[in-house]
Coordinates of C-alpha atoms in Angstrom, one line a residue:
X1 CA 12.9 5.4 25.9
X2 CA 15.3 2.6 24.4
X3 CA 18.2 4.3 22.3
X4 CA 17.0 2.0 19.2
X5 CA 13.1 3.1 19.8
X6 CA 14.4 7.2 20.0
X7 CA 16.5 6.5 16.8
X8 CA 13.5 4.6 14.7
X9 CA 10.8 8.0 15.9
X10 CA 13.3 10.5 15.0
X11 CA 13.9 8.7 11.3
X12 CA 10.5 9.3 10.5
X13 CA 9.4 12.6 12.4
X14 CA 8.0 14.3 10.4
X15 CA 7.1 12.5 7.9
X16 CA 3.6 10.4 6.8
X17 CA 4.5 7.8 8.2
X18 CA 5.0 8.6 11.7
X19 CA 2.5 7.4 13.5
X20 CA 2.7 4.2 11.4
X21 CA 5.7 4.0 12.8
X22 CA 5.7 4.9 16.3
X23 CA 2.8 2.2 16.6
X24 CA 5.0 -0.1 14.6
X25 CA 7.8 -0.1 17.1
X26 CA 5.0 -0.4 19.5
X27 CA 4.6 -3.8 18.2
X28 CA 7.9 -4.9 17.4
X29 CA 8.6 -4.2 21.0
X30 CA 6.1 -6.1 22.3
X31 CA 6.8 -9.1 20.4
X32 CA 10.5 -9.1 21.6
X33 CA 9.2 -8.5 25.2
X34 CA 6.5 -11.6 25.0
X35 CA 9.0 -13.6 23.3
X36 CA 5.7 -14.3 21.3
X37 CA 4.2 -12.2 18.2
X38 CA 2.5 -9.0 17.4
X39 CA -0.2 -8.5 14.4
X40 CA -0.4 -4.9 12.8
X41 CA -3.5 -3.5 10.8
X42 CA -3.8 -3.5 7.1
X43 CA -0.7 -1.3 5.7
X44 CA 0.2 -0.2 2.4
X45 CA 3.4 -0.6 0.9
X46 CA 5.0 2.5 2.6
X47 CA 3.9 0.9 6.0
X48 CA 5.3 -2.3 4.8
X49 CA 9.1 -0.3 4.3
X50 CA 8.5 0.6 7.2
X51 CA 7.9 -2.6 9.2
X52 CA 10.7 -4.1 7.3
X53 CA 12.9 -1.0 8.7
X54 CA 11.7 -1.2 12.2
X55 CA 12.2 -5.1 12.6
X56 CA 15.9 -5.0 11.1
X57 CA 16.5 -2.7 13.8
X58 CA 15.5 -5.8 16.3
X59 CA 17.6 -8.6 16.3
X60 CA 15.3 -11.1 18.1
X61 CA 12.7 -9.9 16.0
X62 CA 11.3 -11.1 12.2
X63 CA 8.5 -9.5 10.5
X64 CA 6.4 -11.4 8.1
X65 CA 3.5 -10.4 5.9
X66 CA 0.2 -11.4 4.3
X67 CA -2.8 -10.0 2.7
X68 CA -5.2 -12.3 2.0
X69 CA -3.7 -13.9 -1.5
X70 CA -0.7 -13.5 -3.5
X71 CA 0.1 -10.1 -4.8
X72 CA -2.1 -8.1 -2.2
X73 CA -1.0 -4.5 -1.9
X74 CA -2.6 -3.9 1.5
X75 CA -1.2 -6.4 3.4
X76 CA -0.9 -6.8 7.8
X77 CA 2.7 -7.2 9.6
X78 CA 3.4 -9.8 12.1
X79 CA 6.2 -9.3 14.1
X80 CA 7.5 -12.7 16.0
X81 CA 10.3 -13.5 17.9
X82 CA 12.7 -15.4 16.3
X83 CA 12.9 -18.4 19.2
X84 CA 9.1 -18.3 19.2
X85 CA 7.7 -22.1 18.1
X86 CA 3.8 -21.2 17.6
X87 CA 1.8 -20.8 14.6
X88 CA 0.4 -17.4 14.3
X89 CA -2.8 -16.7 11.8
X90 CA -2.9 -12.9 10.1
X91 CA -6.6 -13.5 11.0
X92 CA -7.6 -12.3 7.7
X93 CA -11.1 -13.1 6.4
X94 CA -13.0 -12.4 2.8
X95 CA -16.4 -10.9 2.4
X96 CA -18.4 -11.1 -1.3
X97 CA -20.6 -8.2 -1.6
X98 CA -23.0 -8.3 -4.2
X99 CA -25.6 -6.0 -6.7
X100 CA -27.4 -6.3 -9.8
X101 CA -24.7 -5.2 -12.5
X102 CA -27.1 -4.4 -15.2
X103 CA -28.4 -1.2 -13.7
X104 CA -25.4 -0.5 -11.9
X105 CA -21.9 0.2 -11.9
X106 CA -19.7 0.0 -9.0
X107 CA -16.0 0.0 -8.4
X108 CA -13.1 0.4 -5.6
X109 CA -14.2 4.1 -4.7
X110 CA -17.8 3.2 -4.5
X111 CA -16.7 0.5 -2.4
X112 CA -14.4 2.1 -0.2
X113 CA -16.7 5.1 0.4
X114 CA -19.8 3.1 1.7
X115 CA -17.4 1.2 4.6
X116 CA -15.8 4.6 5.7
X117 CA -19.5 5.9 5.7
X118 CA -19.8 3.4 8.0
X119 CA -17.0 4.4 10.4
X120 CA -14.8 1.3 9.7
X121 CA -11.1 1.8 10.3
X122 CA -9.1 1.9 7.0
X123 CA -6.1 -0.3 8.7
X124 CA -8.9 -2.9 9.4
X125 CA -9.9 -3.1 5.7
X126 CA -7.1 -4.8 3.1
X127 CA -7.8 -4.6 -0.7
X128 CA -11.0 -4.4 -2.4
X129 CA -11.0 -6.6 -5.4
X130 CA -14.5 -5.1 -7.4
X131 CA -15.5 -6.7 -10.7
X132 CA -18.8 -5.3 -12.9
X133 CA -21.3 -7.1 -10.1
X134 CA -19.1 -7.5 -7.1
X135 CA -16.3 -7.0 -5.1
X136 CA -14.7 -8.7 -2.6
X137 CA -13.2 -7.1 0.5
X138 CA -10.3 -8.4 2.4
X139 CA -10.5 -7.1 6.1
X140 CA -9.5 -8.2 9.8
X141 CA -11.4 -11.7 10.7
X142 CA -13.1 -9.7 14.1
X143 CA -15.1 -7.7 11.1
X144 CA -16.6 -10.3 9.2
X145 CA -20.5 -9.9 11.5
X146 CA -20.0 -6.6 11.2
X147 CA -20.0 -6.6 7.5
X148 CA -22.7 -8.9 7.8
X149 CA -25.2 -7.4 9.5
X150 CA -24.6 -3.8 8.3
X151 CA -23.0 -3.4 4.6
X152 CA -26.6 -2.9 3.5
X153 CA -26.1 -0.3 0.2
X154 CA -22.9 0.8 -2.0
X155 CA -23.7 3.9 -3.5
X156 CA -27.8 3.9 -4.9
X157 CA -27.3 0.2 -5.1
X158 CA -28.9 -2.4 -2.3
X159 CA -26.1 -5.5 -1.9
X160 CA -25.8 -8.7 -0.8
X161 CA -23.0 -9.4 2.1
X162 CA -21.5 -13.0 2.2
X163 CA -18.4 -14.7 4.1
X164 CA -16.2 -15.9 0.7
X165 CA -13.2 -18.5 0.4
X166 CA -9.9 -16.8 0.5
X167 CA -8.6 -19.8 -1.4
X168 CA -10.9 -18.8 -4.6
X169 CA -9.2 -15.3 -5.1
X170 CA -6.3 -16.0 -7.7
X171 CA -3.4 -14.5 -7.6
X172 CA -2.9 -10.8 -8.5
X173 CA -1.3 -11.1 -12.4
X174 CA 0.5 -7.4 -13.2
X175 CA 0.6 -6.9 -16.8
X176 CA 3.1 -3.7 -17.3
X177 CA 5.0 -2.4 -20.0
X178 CA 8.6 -1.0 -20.7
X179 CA 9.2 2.4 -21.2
X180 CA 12.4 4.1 -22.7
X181 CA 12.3 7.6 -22.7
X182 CA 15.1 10.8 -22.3
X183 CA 14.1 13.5 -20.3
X184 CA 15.5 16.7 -19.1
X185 CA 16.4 16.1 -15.4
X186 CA 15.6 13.5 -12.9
X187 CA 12.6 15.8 -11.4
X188 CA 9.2 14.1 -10.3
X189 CA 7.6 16.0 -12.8
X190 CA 9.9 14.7 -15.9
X191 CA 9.7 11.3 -14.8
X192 CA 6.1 11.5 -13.9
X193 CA 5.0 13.1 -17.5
X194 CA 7.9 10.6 -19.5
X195 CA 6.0 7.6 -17.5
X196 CA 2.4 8.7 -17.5
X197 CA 2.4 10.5 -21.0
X198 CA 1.1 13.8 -20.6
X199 CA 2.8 17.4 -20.1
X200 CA 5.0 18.4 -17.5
X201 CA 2.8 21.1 -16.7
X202 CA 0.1 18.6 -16.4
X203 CA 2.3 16.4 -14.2
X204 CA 2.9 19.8 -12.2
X205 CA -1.2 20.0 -11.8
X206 CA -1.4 17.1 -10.4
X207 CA 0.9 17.1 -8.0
X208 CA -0.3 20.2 -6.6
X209 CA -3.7 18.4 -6.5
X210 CA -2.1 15.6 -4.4
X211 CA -3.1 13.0 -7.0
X212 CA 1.2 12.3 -7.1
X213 CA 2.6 10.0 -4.7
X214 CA 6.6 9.1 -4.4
X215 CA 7.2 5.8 -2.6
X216 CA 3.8 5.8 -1.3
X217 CA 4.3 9.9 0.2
X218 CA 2.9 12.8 -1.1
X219 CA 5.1 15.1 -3.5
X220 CA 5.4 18.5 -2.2
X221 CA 7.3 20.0 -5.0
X222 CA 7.8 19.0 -8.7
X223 CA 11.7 19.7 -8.4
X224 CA 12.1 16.9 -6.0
X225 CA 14.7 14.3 -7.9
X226 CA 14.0 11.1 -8.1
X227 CA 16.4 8.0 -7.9
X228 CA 16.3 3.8 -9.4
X229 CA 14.1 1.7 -7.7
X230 CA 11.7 4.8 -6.7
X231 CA 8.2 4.1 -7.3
X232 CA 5.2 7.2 -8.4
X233 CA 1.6 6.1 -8.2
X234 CA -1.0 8.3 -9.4
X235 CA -4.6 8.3 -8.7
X236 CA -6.1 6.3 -11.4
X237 CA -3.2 5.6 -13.4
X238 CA -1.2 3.0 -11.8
X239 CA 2.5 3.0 -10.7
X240 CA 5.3 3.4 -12.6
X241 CA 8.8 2.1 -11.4
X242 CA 12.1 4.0 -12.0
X243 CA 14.3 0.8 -13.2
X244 CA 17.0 2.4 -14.5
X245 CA 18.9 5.9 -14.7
X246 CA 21.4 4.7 -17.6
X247 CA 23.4 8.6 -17.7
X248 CA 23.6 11.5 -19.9
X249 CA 23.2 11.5 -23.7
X250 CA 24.9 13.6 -26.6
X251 CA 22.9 16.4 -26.0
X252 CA 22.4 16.2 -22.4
X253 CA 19.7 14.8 -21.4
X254 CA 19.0 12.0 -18.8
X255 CA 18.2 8.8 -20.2
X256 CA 15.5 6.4 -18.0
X257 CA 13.9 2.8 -18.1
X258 CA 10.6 3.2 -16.6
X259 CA 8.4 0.1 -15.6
X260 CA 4.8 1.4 -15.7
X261 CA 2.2 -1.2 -14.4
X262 CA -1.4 -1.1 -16.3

């Protein structure tokens, strides 16, 4: 095992994202070996860090990424070597699946559930972009017949499976909002409750129900500080970016500039 490859596994032992990253270096490696490129599944933004990571720790080796349209969350890594003269494709394609939106509702859960009842790999899937009668799905180019021929139902509801133009999604537009606030410490639980507006106690709930993630991880104890640039997403309520730690007050308490995206 190369000294940079032991030093990358160990980082992230441990940790969520290590087999992300142990199939990451994977990759990187193989692109420096080839002289050529290497394409990664879908990842989320964690993955991305760590892609970005791995490849600064290969000099011959540049990581790119793409996820279908501008301001994709899920988005796949290529790895290329930085004498390499091709022009690699992320192979992503778009699927339109359809239903009758005036008996039912469907969104992103609905959505995801029905393709993971269908034994599709997650990493093969990018974002899922559902509106009142549709959404579209963002996924690996190999999976487009699949979808075709066997996305039959979402939920109750029967739907209608099309290839659809990745050129007519428009790009993602965050609306988010400023948020000045004091709080007692720099805990996950302060910021969380400061950001999200409940009760640190309800922040404290939620974390023990896993619904709490720091920089794309799971938060194993409330106490754990947080620091500026640190991002905590929550299960149907968004992100909320730490911008700012600006110091103490008069009476002691910690004042923040949160960035919480609607």
């Amino acid at each position: 095992m190369s000294e940079t490859r032991e030093k990358l596994l160990r980082y992230y032992r441990g940790t969520e994202g290590a087999d992300v990253a142990e199939h990451l270096v994977d990759l990187a490696e193989q692109a420096e070996k080839s002289q050529k490129f290497r394409l990664s599944d879908f990842l989320d933004p964690f993955g991305q860090e760590i892609a970005e990571t791995i490849a600064a720790n290969y000099p011959s080796v540049v990581v790119d990424f793409d996820g279908g349209y501008q301001g994709a969350e899920r988005c796949r890594a290529l790895f290329e070597d930085r004498d390499f003269a091709g022009a690699p494709s992320f192979d992503i394609a778009v699927v339109k699946a359809a239903w009758n939106g005036t008996f039912v509702r469907l969104g992103h859960r609905d959505v995801l559930g029905a393709l993971m009842s269908l034994g599709i790999d997650r990493g093969k899937v990018g974002d899922i972009l559902a509106t009142g009668d549709s959404a579209r799905i963002l996924c690996d180019k190999k999976m487009v017949p699949y979808f075709l021929e066997n996305l039959k139902e979402i939920g109750a509801a029967g739907v209608t499976v099309t290839e659809d133009d990745l050129a007519a999604i428009a790009p993602k537009e965050e609306r988010c909002k400023e948020i000045r606030a004091t709080v007692a410490s720099l805990r996950v639980d302060s910021i969380a409750a400061a950001g999200f507006g409940f009760s640190r106690s309800r922040a404290a709930a939620d974390i023990k129900a896993d619904k709490l993630k720091l920089n794309w991880q799971s938060v194993k104890n409330a106490s754990q500080l947080i620091k500026e640039g640190d991002v905590l997403s929550m299960r149907g309520r968004g992100r909320l970016e730490v911008e700012e730690v600006r110091g103490l007050t008069k009476k002691g308490r910690t004042s923040v500039v949160l960035k919480r995206y609607l």
